[in-house]
Short mmCIF file of C-alpha atoms and ligand atoms in Angstrom, two decimals:
data_model
loop_
_atom_site.label_atom_id
_atom_site.label_comp_id
_atom_site.label_asym_id
_atom_site.label_seq_id
_atom_site.Cartn_x
_atom_site.Cartn_y
_atom_site.Cartn_z
CA UNK A 1 -0.14 0.54 -0.16
CA UNK A 2 1.45 3.33 -1.16
CA UNK A 3 1.77 6.65 0.76
CA UNK A 4 -1.84 7.85 -0.81
CA UNK A 5 -3.69 5.05 -0.21
CA UNK A 6 -2.55 5.00 3.43
CA UNK A 7 -3.82 8.53 3.81
CA UNK A 8 -6.79 8.18 2.57
CA UNK A 9 -7.47 4.69 4.49
CA UNK A 10 -6.18 6.56 7.57
CA UNK A 11 -8.81 9.47 7.58
CA UNK A 12 -11.98 6.93 6.59
CA UNK A 13 -10.84 4.40 9.44
CA UNK A 14 -12.65 5.69 12.17
CA UNK A 15 -15.59 6.16 9.80
CA UNK A 16 -15.43 3.01 8.62
CA UNK A 17 -17.15 1.00 11.95
CA UNK A 18 -20.02 2.86 12.02
CA UNK A 19 -20.79 2.38 8.31
CA UNK A 20 -19.90 -1.45 9.00
CA UNK A 21 -22.33 -1.23 11.85
CA UNK A 22 -24.77 -0.07 9.07
CA UNK A 23 -24.03 -2.74 6.62
CA UNK A 24 -24.54 -5.37 9.56
CA UNK A 25 -27.66 -4.50 11.00
CA UNK A 26 -29.05 -3.98 7.31
CA UNK A 27 -28.08 -7.88 6.64
CA UNK A 28 -29.06 -8.99 10.35
CA UNK A 29 -32.58 -7.27 9.20
CA UNK A 30 -33.10 -8.55 5.96
CA UNK A 31 -32.26 -12.17 7.21
CA UNK A 32 -35.07 -11.49 9.91
CA UNK A 33 -37.82 -10.11 7.06
CA UNK A 34 -36.83 -13.16 4.64
CA UNK A 35 -37.61 -15.64 7.88
CA UNK A 36 -40.60 -13.30 8.22
CA UNK A 37 -41.55 -14.00 5.03
CA UNK A 38 -41.27 -17.40 4.96
CA UNK A 39 -43.25 -18.36 7.67
CA UNK A 40 -40.38 -19.04 10.03
CA UNK A 41 -40.56 -18.08 13.74
CA UNK A 42 -37.85 -16.38 15.77
CA UNK A 43 -37.53 -14.81 19.25
CA UNK A 44 -38.81 -11.79 20.03
CA UNK A 45 -35.79 -10.79 21.49
CA UNK A 46 -33.76 -11.33 18.30
CA UNK A 47 -35.97 -8.67 16.64
CA UNK A 48 -35.64 -6.21 19.80
CA UNK A 49 -31.98 -6.96 19.54
CA UNK A 50 -31.45 -6.16 16.16
CA UNK A 51 -33.55 -3.28 15.65
CA UNK A 52 -32.02 -1.38 18.94
CA UNK A 53 -28.14 -2.65 17.06
CA UNK A 54 -29.53 -0.32 13.61
CA UNK A 55 -31.48 2.40 15.52
CA UNK A 56 -28.13 2.94 17.25
CA UNK A 57 -26.08 2.42 14.14
CA UNK A 58 -28.26 4.60 11.98
CA UNK A 59 -28.02 7.39 14.32
CA UNK A 60 -24.53 7.44 14.33
CA UNK A 61 -24.04 7.42 10.18
CA UNK A 62 -27.12 10.31 10.77
CA UNK A 63 -25.11 12.05 12.54
CA UNK A 64 -21.68 11.75 10.74
CA UNK A 65 -23.77 12.77 7.06
CA UNK A 66 -25.33 15.87 8.41
CA UNK A 67 -22.07 16.95 10.23
CA UNK A 68 -20.25 16.24 6.36
CA UNK A 69 -22.84 17.53 4.30
CA UNK A 70 -23.16 20.53 6.45
CA UNK A 71 -19.27 21.37 6.87
CA UNK A 72 -18.46 24.24 5.14
CA UNK A 73 -14.64 24.61 5.72
CA UNK A 74 -12.42 23.59 3.27
CA UNK A 75 -9.61 21.35 3.34
CA UNK A 76 -6.65 23.98 2.93
CA UNK A 77 -4.38 23.45 5.39
CA UNK A 78 -2.51 26.87 5.77
CA UNK A 79 -1.02 25.96 8.78
CA UNK A 80 1.17 23.58 6.83
CA UNK A 81 2.24 26.30 4.01
CA UNK A 82 4.40 28.48 6.00
CA UNK A 83 7.45 27.74 3.57
CA UNK A 84 5.44 29.22 0.48
CA UNK A 85 5.03 32.69 -0.29
CA UNK A 86 1.94 34.72 0.78
CA UNK A 87 0.92 35.44 -2.42
CA UNK A 88 0.88 31.87 -3.71
CA UNK A 89 -1.25 31.27 -0.14
CA UNK A 90 -3.64 33.50 -1.44
CA UNK A 91 -4.49 32.26 -4.89
CA UNK A 92 -4.84 28.78 -3.53
CA UNK A 93 -7.30 29.92 -0.99
CA UNK A 94 -9.18 32.40 -3.21
CA UNK A 95 -9.26 29.99 -6.25
CA UNK A 96 -10.22 26.57 -5.09
CA UNK A 97 -12.03 27.54 -1.91
CA UNK A 98 -14.16 30.14 -1.53
CA UNK A 99 -12.74 32.02 1.60
CA UNK A 100 -12.09 34.90 -0.27
CA UNK A 101 -15.06 34.68 -2.50
CA UNK A 102 -17.55 37.76 -2.35
CA UNK A 103 -19.78 35.04 -1.32
CA UNK A 104 -18.73 32.53 0.78
CA UNK A 105 -22.11 30.69 0.78
CA UNK A 106 -21.65 26.96 -0.05
CA UNK A 107 -23.78 25.49 -2.96
CA UNK A 108 -26.33 23.75 -2.17
CA UNK A 109 -26.62 22.26 -5.32
CA UNK A 110 -26.97 18.48 -5.05
CA UNK A 111 -25.16 16.05 -7.28
CA UNK A 112 -28.25 13.69 -8.63
CA UNK A 113 -27.25 10.11 -8.86
CA UNK A 114 -27.45 9.22 -12.65
CA UNK A 115 -26.93 6.21 -13.00
CA UNK A 116 -13.96 -0.20 -31.12
CA UNK A 117 -11.17 -1.11 -31.92
CA UNK A 118 -9.66 0.69 -35.48
CA UNK A 119 -7.11 2.87 -35.25
CA UNK A 120 -6.95 6.52 -34.42
CA UNK A 121 -7.10 8.48 -37.28
CA UNK A 122 -9.17 6.14 -39.31
CA UNK A 123 -12.35 6.67 -37.60
CA UNK A 124 -11.81 10.70 -38.64
CA UNK A 125 -10.95 9.80 -42.19
CA UNK A 126 -13.71 7.28 -42.55
CA UNK A 127 -16.67 9.49 -41.42
CA UNK A 128 -15.64 12.55 -43.53
CA UNK A 129 -15.46 10.36 -46.46
CA UNK A 130 -19.02 9.20 -45.72
CA UNK A 131 -20.43 12.77 -45.57
CA UNK A 132 -18.68 12.80 -48.66
CA UNK A 133 -16.70 16.12 -47.93
CA UNK A 134 -14.42 15.38 -51.01
CA UNK A 135 -12.28 18.56 -50.35
CA UNK A 136 -11.48 17.31 -46.74
CA UNK A 137 -8.25 16.25 -46.82
CA UNK A 138 -6.56 14.67 -43.50
CA UNK A 139 -2.90 15.00 -43.64
CA UNK A 140 -0.27 12.79 -42.67
CA UNK A 141 0.93 14.15 -39.64
CA UNK A 142 -2.75 15.02 -38.24
CA UNK A 143 -3.36 11.10 -38.83
CA UNK A 144 0.15 10.42 -37.01
CA UNK A 145 -0.71 12.93 -34.18
CA UNK A 146 -4.23 11.34 -33.44
CA UNK A 147 -2.75 7.94 -33.45
CA UNK A 148 -0.77 8.49 -30.37
CA UNK A 149 -4.85 9.87 -28.36
CA UNK A 150 -3.94 6.19 -26.15
CA UNK A 151 -0.93 8.18 -24.38
CA UNK A 152 -0.82 10.38 -21.59
CA UNK A 153 2.14 12.00 -22.58
CA UNK A 154 -0.12 13.04 -25.93
CA UNK A 155 1.36 16.38 -27.72
CA UNK A 156 -1.80 18.14 -28.24
CA UNK A 157 0.66 21.00 -29.08
CA UNK A 158 2.04 19.06 -32.13
CA UNK A 159 -1.56 18.15 -33.30
CA UNK A 160 -2.87 21.80 -32.94
CA UNK A 161 0.19 22.86 -34.91
CA UNK A 162 -0.43 20.18 -37.89
CA UNK A 163 -4.27 20.59 -37.82
CA UNK A 164 -4.13 24.58 -38.88
CA UNK A 165 -5.16 25.20 -35.12
CA UNK A 166 -8.02 22.09 -35.34
CA UNK A 167 -6.94 20.01 -32.70
CA UNK A 168 -10.15 20.52 -30.32
CA UNK A 169 -12.33 19.69 -33.95
CA UNK A 170 -10.09 16.35 -34.39
CA UNK A 171 -10.04 15.53 -31.26
CA UNK A 172 -13.75 15.65 -30.41
CA UNK A 173 -14.95 13.82 -33.26
CA UNK A 174 -11.90 11.09 -32.60
CA UNK A 175 -13.40 10.60 -29.26
CA UNK A 176 -16.97 10.84 -30.42
CA UNK A 177 -16.09 7.66 -32.98
CA UNK A 178 -14.38 6.02 -31.00
CA UNK A 179 -17.24 4.81 -29.01
CA UNK A 180 -19.81 4.96 -32.32
CA UNK A 181 -21.30 8.15 -30.79
CA UNK A 182 -21.91 9.90 -34.28
CA UNK A 183 -24.44 7.15 -35.69
CA UNK A 184 -25.87 6.08 -32.38
CA UNK A 185 -27.61 9.30 -31.14
CA UNK A 186 -27.79 10.12 -35.58
CA UNK A 187 -25.48 13.52 -35.37
CA UNK A 188 -26.04 15.00 -39.10
CA UNK A 189 -22.02 15.30 -39.99
CA UNK A 190 -23.11 18.77 -41.32
CA UNK A 191 -24.31 19.75 -37.79
CA UNK A 192 -21.49 18.00 -36.04
CA UNK A 193 -19.27 20.15 -38.56
CA UNK A 194 -20.44 23.08 -37.36
CA UNK A 195 -20.85 22.98 -33.75
CA UNK A 196 -17.29 22.07 -33.79
CA UNK A 197 -16.75 25.11 -35.84
CA UNK A 198 -18.57 26.91 -33.13
CA UNK A 199 -16.85 25.46 -30.51
CA UNK A 200 -13.46 26.37 -31.75
CA UNK A 201 -14.84 30.27 -32.66
CA UNK A 202 -15.87 30.78 -29.06
CA UNK A 203 -12.85 29.32 -27.51
CA UNK A 204 -11.10 32.13 -29.80
CA UNK A 205 -12.97 34.56 -28.44
CA UNK A 206 -11.14 36.67 -25.97
CA UNK A 207 -7.93 35.02 -27.81
CA UNK A 208 -7.08 33.60 -24.41
CA UNK A 209 -3.24 32.50 -23.48
CA UNK A 210 -4.37 29.66 -21.30
CA UNK A 211 -8.38 28.60 -21.59
CA UNK A 212 -8.46 28.27 -25.60
CA UNK A 213 -8.86 25.48 -27.89
CA UNK A 214 -5.90 24.09 -27.16
CA UNK A 215 -6.53 23.28 -23.55
CA UNK A 216 -10.04 22.37 -24.47
CA UNK A 217 -8.22 19.66 -26.49
CA UNK A 218 -6.25 18.37 -23.97
CA UNK A 219 -9.04 18.24 -21.09
CA UNK A 220 -10.91 16.21 -23.28
CA UNK A 221 -8.23 14.07 -24.11
CA UNK A 222 -7.24 13.60 -20.74
CA UNK A 223 -10.64 12.63 -19.86
CA UNK A 224 -10.44 10.28 -22.89
CA UNK A 225 -7.03 8.38 -21.42
CA UNK A 226 -8.78 8.04 -18.38
CA UNK A 227 -11.94 6.63 -19.03
CA UNK A 228 -10.22 4.20 -21.87
CA UNK A 229 -6.94 2.92 -20.11
CA UNK A 230 -8.28 2.65 -16.83
CA UNK A 231 -11.74 0.59 -18.33
CA UNK A 232 -13.56 2.94 -16.83
CA UNK A 233 -15.55 2.85 -20.32
CA UNK A 234 -16.70 -0.62 -19.53
CA UNK A 235 -19.04 0.81 -16.35
CA UNK A 236 -20.78 3.39 -18.53
CA UNK A 237 -23.69 3.73 -20.73
CA UNK A 238 -23.62 5.01 -24.42
CA UNK A 239 -25.85 8.35 -22.75
CA UNK A 240 -22.64 9.08 -20.14
CA UNK A 241 -20.15 8.45 -22.38
CA UNK A 242 -21.67 11.33 -24.93
CA UNK A 243 -22.35 13.45 -21.80
CA UNK A 244 -18.50 13.17 -20.70
CA UNK A 245 -17.13 13.54 -23.88
CA UNK A 246 -19.47 16.80 -24.40
CA UNK A 247 -18.78 18.33 -20.71
CA UNK A 248 -15.15 17.99 -21.89
CA UNK A 249 -15.28 19.99 -24.93
CA UNK A 250 -17.57 22.60 -24.18
CA UNK A 251 -16.41 23.19 -20.28
CA UNK A 252 -14.97 26.70 -20.66
CA UNK A 253 -16.80 27.72 -24.03
CA UNK A 254 -16.11 31.54 -23.92
CA UNK A 255 -13.81 31.94 -21.59
CA UNK A 256 -13.24 35.64 -20.70
CA UNK A 257 -9.39 34.78 -19.64
CA UNK A 258 -10.55 36.73 -16.23
CA UNK A 259 -11.47 34.72 -13.16
CA UNK A 260 -15.10 34.08 -11.59
CA UNK A 261 -13.62 36.35 -8.80
CA UNK A 262 -13.29 39.19 -11.54
CA UNK A 263 -16.71 38.58 -12.86
CA UNK A 264 -18.04 39.14 -9.05
CA UNK A 265 -15.43 41.81 -8.11
CA UNK A 266 -16.49 43.85 -11.13
CA UNK A 267 -20.36 43.63 -11.23
CA UNK A 268 -20.09 42.45 -15.23
CA UNK A 269 -23.08 41.49 -16.89
CA UNK A 270 -22.15 37.32 -16.90
CA UNK A 271 -21.99 37.89 -12.95
CA UNK A 272 -25.24 39.93 -12.86
CA UNK A 273 -26.70 36.97 -15.10
CA UNK A 274 -25.49 34.31 -12.86
CA UNK A 275 -26.20 36.23 -9.78
CA UNK A 276 -22.42 36.13 -8.45
CA UNK A 277 -22.22 31.99 -8.90
CA UNK A 278 -20.23 29.72 -10.84
CA UNK A 279 -20.40 32.40 -13.43
CA UNK A 280 -18.24 31.28 -16.10
CA UNK A 281 -19.39 27.70 -15.60
CA UNK A 282 -23.22 28.52 -15.93
CA UNK A 283 -21.95 30.61 -19.08
CA UNK A 284 -20.32 27.57 -20.78
CA UNK A 285 -23.16 25.86 -20.01
CA UNK A 286 -25.93 28.18 -21.25
CA UNK A 287 -24.20 29.34 -24.46
CA UNK A 288 -23.82 25.69 -25.62
CA UNK A 289 -26.98 23.98 -24.62
CA UNK A 290 -28.26 26.44 -26.61
CA UNK A 291 -26.42 25.86 -29.98
CA UNK A 292 -26.40 22.04 -29.29
CA UNK A 293 -30.32 21.74 -28.59
CA UNK A 294 -31.55 23.40 -32.52
CA UNK A 295 -30.53 24.58 -36.03
CA UNK A 296 -27.38 24.20 -38.07
CA UNK A 297 -25.51 22.87 -34.75
CA UNK A 298 -28.18 21.06 -33.05
CA UNK A 299 -26.51 17.97 -32.18
CA UNK A 300 -28.83 16.68 -30.02
CA UNK A 301 -31.93 16.08 -31.85
CA UNK A 302 -32.54 12.22 -32.28
CA UNK A 303 -32.17 12.26 -28.39
CA UNK A 304 -35.52 11.15 -26.89
CA UNK A 305 -36.92 13.10 -23.78
CA UNK A 306 -35.24 10.86 -21.56
CA UNK A 307 -31.75 10.61 -23.20
CA UNK A 308 -32.00 14.26 -23.41
CA UNK A 309 -32.49 15.13 -19.48
CA UNK A 310 -29.94 12.47 -18.71
CA UNK A 311 -27.44 13.78 -20.84
CA UNK A 312 -28.25 17.65 -19.79
CA UNK A 313 -28.35 16.52 -15.72
CA UNK A 314 -24.59 15.36 -16.29
CA UNK A 315 -23.53 17.21 -18.43
CA UNK A 316 -24.36 20.02 -15.94
CA UNK A 317 -22.99 18.23 -13.06
CA UNK A 318 -19.52 17.94 -14.93
CA UNK A 319 -19.36 21.43 -15.93
CA UNK A 320 -20.50 23.14 -12.99
CA UNK A 321 -18.03 20.82 -10.99
CA UNK A 322 -14.78 22.47 -13.09
CA UNK A 323 -15.87 25.74 -10.77
CA UNK A 324 -12.49 25.55 -8.83
CA UNK A 325 -13.78 27.12 -5.43
CA UNK A 326 -15.49 23.58 -5.42
CA UNK A 327 -12.16 21.81 -5.49
CA UNK A 328 -11.77 20.42 -2.07
CA UNK A 329 -15.91 19.72 -1.39
CA UNK A 330 -15.67 17.37 -4.57
CA UNK A 331 -11.96 16.12 -3.35
CA UNK A 332 -13.92 15.39 0.24
CA UNK A 333 -17.14 14.25 -1.31
CA UNK A 334 -15.27 11.67 -2.67
CA UNK A 335 -13.28 10.63 0.38
CA UNK A 336 -16.22 10.43 1.91
CA UNK A 337 -18.11 7.55 -0.35
CA UNK A 338 -15.09 5.59 -0.66
CA UNK A 339 -15.10 4.49 2.99
CA UNK A 340 -19.04 3.60 2.47
CA UNK A 341 -19.48 0.27 1.84
CA UNK A 342 -21.19 -0.16 -1.73
CA UNK A 343 -21.46 2.66 -4.22
CA UNK A 344 -19.91 5.79 -5.66
CA UNK A 345 -22.17 8.30 -7.41
CA UNK A 346 -21.70 8.17 -11.20
CA UNK A 347 -22.04 12.06 -11.67
CA UNK A 348 -19.35 12.56 -8.85
CA UNK A 349 -17.30 10.22 -10.09
CA UNK A 350 -17.45 11.65 -14.06
CA UNK A 351 -17.37 15.23 -12.24
CA UNK A 352 -14.26 14.06 -10.33
CA UNK A 353 -12.47 13.19 -13.46
CA UNK A 354 -13.39 16.72 -15.74
CA UNK A 355 -11.75 18.42 -13.09
CA UNK A 356 -8.84 16.22 -12.53
CA UNK A 357 -8.29 16.27 -15.78
CA UNK A 358 -8.70 20.31 -16.36
CA UNK A 359 -5.77 20.71 -13.55
CA UNK A 360 -3.49 17.65 -14.69
CA UNK A 361 -0.81 20.12 -16.73
CA UNK A 362 1.37 19.29 -13.32
CA UNK A 363 1.12 15.65 -14.25
CA UNK A 364 2.28 15.92 -17.92
CA UNK A 365 5.59 15.62 -19.37
CA UNK A 366 7.70 18.45 -18.10
CA UNK A 367 8.10 20.36 -21.81
CA UNK A 368 4.22 20.67 -21.73
CA UNK A 369 3.32 21.43 -18.22
CA UNK A 370 6.16 23.83 -18.43
CA UNK A 371 4.23 25.55 -21.88
CA UNK A 372 0.90 25.56 -19.99
CA UNK A 373 2.29 27.41 -16.75
CA UNK A 374 3.22 30.52 -18.97
CA UNK A 375 0.35 30.57 -20.91
CA UNK A 376 -1.51 30.81 -17.24
CA UNK A 377 0.75 32.99 -16.23
CA UNK A 378 0.44 35.40 -19.05
CA UNK A 379 -3.29 35.31 -18.70
CA UNK A 380 -3.34 35.93 -15.21
CA UNK A 381 -0.91 39.14 -15.71
CA UNK A 382 -3.18 40.41 -18.48
CA UNK A 383 -6.31 40.18 -15.96
CA UNK A 384 -3.94 42.27 -13.76
CA UNK A 385 -2.87 45.18 -15.79
CA UNK A 386 -7.14 45.22 -16.06
CA UNK A 387 -7.47 45.64 -12.66
CA UNK A 388 -4.68 48.38 -12.53
CA UNK A 389 -6.04 49.89 -15.14
CA UNK A 390 -9.77 50.22 -13.14
CA UNK A 391 -7.94 50.87 -9.75
CA UNK A 392 -8.63 47.36 -8.71
CA UNK A 393 -6.31 45.66 -6.26
CA UNK A 394 -4.25 43.00 -7.82
CA UNK A 395 -5.52 39.23 -7.64
CA UNK A 396 -3.28 36.68 -6.20
CA UNK A 397 -0.66 35.63 -9.06
CA UNK A 398 -1.85 38.83 -11.26
CA UNK A 399 0.73 41.52 -10.71
CA UNK A 400 3.30 41.07 -13.37
CA UNK A 401 6.38 42.43 -11.23
CA UNK A 402 5.80 40.46 -8.11
CA UNK A 403 4.82 36.80 -8.93
CA UNK A 404 6.98 34.31 -8.02
CA UNK A 405 5.73 31.83 -10.73
CA UNK A 406 7.68 28.55 -9.39
CA UNK A 407 7.00 28.99 -5.97
CA UNK A 408 3.32 29.21 -7.29
CA UNK A 409 3.44 25.48 -9.33
CA UNK A 410 5.09 24.12 -6.34
CA UNK A 411 2.35 24.94 -3.91
CA UNK A 412 -0.89 24.29 -6.52
CA UNK A 413 1.35 20.79 -6.90
CA UNK A 414 1.70 19.83 -3.49
CA UNK A 415 -1.79 21.02 -2.26
CA UNK A 416 -4.52 20.88 -5.09
CA UNK A 417 -3.41 18.76 -8.11
CA UNK A 418 -1.01 15.34 -5.92
CA UNK A 419 -4.09 15.39 -3.47
CA UNK A 420 -6.66 15.63 -6.48
CA UNK A 421 -4.79 12.71 -8.00
CA UNK A 422 -4.63 11.07 -5.30
CA UNK A 423 -8.27 10.71 -5.01
CA UNK A 424 -9.09 10.07 -8.17
CA UNK A 425 -6.81 7.43 -8.15
CA UNK A 426 -8.32 5.75 -5.14
CA UNK A 427 -11.77 6.42 -6.76
CA UNK A 428 -10.44 4.58 -10.17
CA UNK A 429 -8.96 1.65 -8.36
CA UNK A 430 -12.23 1.12 -6.43
CA UNK A 431 -14.74 0.77 -8.91
CA UNK A 432 -12.39 -1.40 -11.63
CA UNK A 433 -14.46 -4.27 -10.73
CA UNK A 434 -17.42 -3.11 -12.06
CA UNK A 435 -16.63 -4.93 -15.34
CA UNK A 436 -17.13 -7.77 -13.86
CA UNK A 437 -20.46 -6.50 -12.26
CA UNK A 438 -21.61 -5.59 -15.62
CA UNK A 439 -20.56 -9.66 -16.87
CA UNK A 440 -22.44 -11.73 -14.58
CA UNK A 441 -25.53 -9.11 -15.22
CA UNK A 442 -25.03 -10.22 -18.88
CA UNK A 443 -24.51 -13.93 -17.74
CA UNK A 444 -28.28 -13.97 -15.52
CA UNK A 445 -29.94 -11.81 -18.81
CA UNK A 446 -28.55 -14.81 -20.95
CA UNK A 447 -29.83 -17.48 -18.28
CA UNK A 448 -32.80 -15.56 -17.66
CA UNK A 449 -33.86 -16.23 -21.16
CA UNK A 450 -34.44 -20.01 -20.46
CA UNK A 451 -35.50 -19.71 -17.45
CA UNK A 452 -38.76 -17.65 -17.17
CA UNK A 453 -39.91 -14.96 -15.46
CA UNK A 454 -38.65 -14.86 -11.84
CA UNK A 455 -35.03 -14.71 -13.22
CA UNK A 456 -36.06 -11.92 -15.67
CA UNK A 457 -36.92 -9.85 -12.06
CA UNK A 458 -33.65 -10.76 -10.37
CA UNK A 459 -31.70 -9.04 -13.55
CA UNK A 460 -33.80 -6.00 -13.78
CA UNK A 461 -33.44 -5.25 -9.97
CA UNK A 462 -29.37 -5.55 -10.86
CA UNK A 463 -29.32 -3.67 -13.85
CA UNK A 464 -31.46 -0.56 -12.09
CA UNK A 465 -28.95 -0.72 -9.53
CA UNK A 466 -26.05 -1.02 -11.45
CA UNK A 467 -27.46 1.89 -13.87
CA UNK A 468 -27.44 3.98 -10.94
CA UNK A 469 -24.29 3.41 -9.18
CA UNK A 470 -20.58 1.93 -10.00
CA UNK A 471 -20.46 -0.75 -7.27
CA UNK A 472 -17.45 -1.09 -5.38
CA UNK A 473 -16.13 -5.21 -4.38
CA UNK A 474 -12.32 -5.60 -3.97
CA UNK A 475 -10.25 -2.37 -4.95
CA UNK A 476 -7.53 -3.48 -7.55
CA UNK A 477 -4.96 -1.76 -8.29
CA UNK A 478 -4.37 0.73 -11.52
CA UNK A 479 -2.34 -0.13 -14.47
CA UNK A 480 -1.40 2.72 -15.81
CA UNK A 481 -0.46 5.94 -13.17
CA UNK A 482 1.93 7.96 -15.45
CA UNK A 483 0.64 10.99 -13.73
CA UNK A 484 3.27 9.95 -10.25
CA UNK A 485 5.98 10.15 -12.16
CA UNK A 486 5.33 13.49 -13.70
CA UNK A 487 4.55 15.06 -10.32
CA UNK A 488 7.19 14.04 -8.97
CA UNK A 489 9.81 15.33 -11.39
CA UNK A 490 8.18 18.47 -12.14
CA UNK A 491 7.82 19.15 -8.62
CA UNK A 492 11.75 18.77 -8.20
CA UNK A 493 12.25 20.77 -11.54
CA UNK A 494 10.42 23.46 -9.94
CA UNK A 495 12.16 23.35 -6.42
CA UNK A 496 14.80 23.24 -8.32
CA UNK A 497 14.59 26.40 -9.71
CA UNK A 498 13.88 28.11 -6.61
CA UNK A 499 17.45 26.97 -5.27
CA UNK A 500 19.25 27.76 -8.52
CA UNK A 501 17.16 31.36 -9.84
CA UNK A 502 19.72 31.71 -13.13
CA UNK A 503 17.53 28.50 -14.38
CA UNK A 504 14.28 30.23 -13.89
CA UNK A 505 15.11 32.27 -16.82
CA UNK A 506 15.72 28.98 -19.14
CA UNK A 507 12.49 27.51 -18.62
CA UNK A 508 9.51 30.27 -17.37
CA UNK A 509 10.18 34.43 -16.97
CA UNK A 510 9.19 35.56 -13.83
CA UNK A 511 7.67 38.33 -15.47
CA UNK A 512 6.48 38.92 -19.07
ZN1 LIG B 601 -10.78 24.39 -18.13
#
């Protein structure tokens, strides 16, 4: 067991006793109920004892759940942050918690429980040929770049360069095709083309150095990796895969290159429209759903009402969860769910995957991480310039004359990215054996075809529970966790730069 697993286990050990008590009590009562239904006799004292145990366990669990759900403290431990500059502490605190937000009220939004293989490049080629777009030519460099989509170290910058800045369009269509979602949801090719063009234009609208179309393409590919290489794909329905990839594609559409806090403190039109709550995330969702629903960019017209509702619920949950101020709440919720004996809410699991992908650049090779850091700093400094012009105080890390780039990344990795990926890894390990569960259901289904109605009802019961939740049985180790080595290496590099300031000029300039 490695450090991170030990950490999570230790955190949850004291809680697991009371959860275990709930589980045992439920089993006891279920056995008694079965005996009653079968007309078997048992002692009155046995029933009284079981009920008393159940009451005790439920009360304990209720008290704990209530405490967890009402807890509005974020888990940024500032006591252990003495070694990093105050400005970096301010940035972490104002971005990833709600502490310095104008509104401190915790979101009351409750996530609802919702429930191949041709080489990359060839799918894209085939779909365009089928659509008779004779003049659409996919060059060999694009096909070559897309072939590496299964790799964690995928070079999105290279694809962007060779594809004439169309990285999102190629990656977007590629992932939809890999799971045959364009066929399944009868998406008109022309509409898909228009939608991808509009998405790309929206990401270019504010000419951001970080929150642009390359970042969107990078996040889509990272989500694809986390779903594809961990076999999480086997636990998802088609509509969940569709929602998941669309959420990744749209998650920063028309990003203004400024933060939610900036919108709120400047009382922007967007902040007014969305009442200061997850301002940008609400904008990304509202604008793209308008596009997707109808007209020449409509890609959802073939979904029936139930599919549309499930798709919309999931995409909204996932994109709202990319609001960085919900970071600690999200990580805490998943940690909490990991100690429960049976279920992880699928919507919450997919939301964590998108959030992790969104902050994953420190988990990528140094040369990519360094580029992303440079771009992000440029964007922060542009916001700082606007703040200076407007006579507002600088937001943390936005003053280009004082900002400490390496220190900010060290804090970001240590306090945000690494803990997030630890929980993500533990979560993925916990749900790995869900595939076996699906296999069992399939076997039961096959068997029910030969054994009458009662078996079919059992299968239906199993299926409905599997649709809503991911069942945890025996956690398995992930085969591929390439992010760990990059996190360590990148952290080492930043520390090296801090201790040898001369090196910094080689990597990231302190001032842009
Ligand atoms: Zn993003």
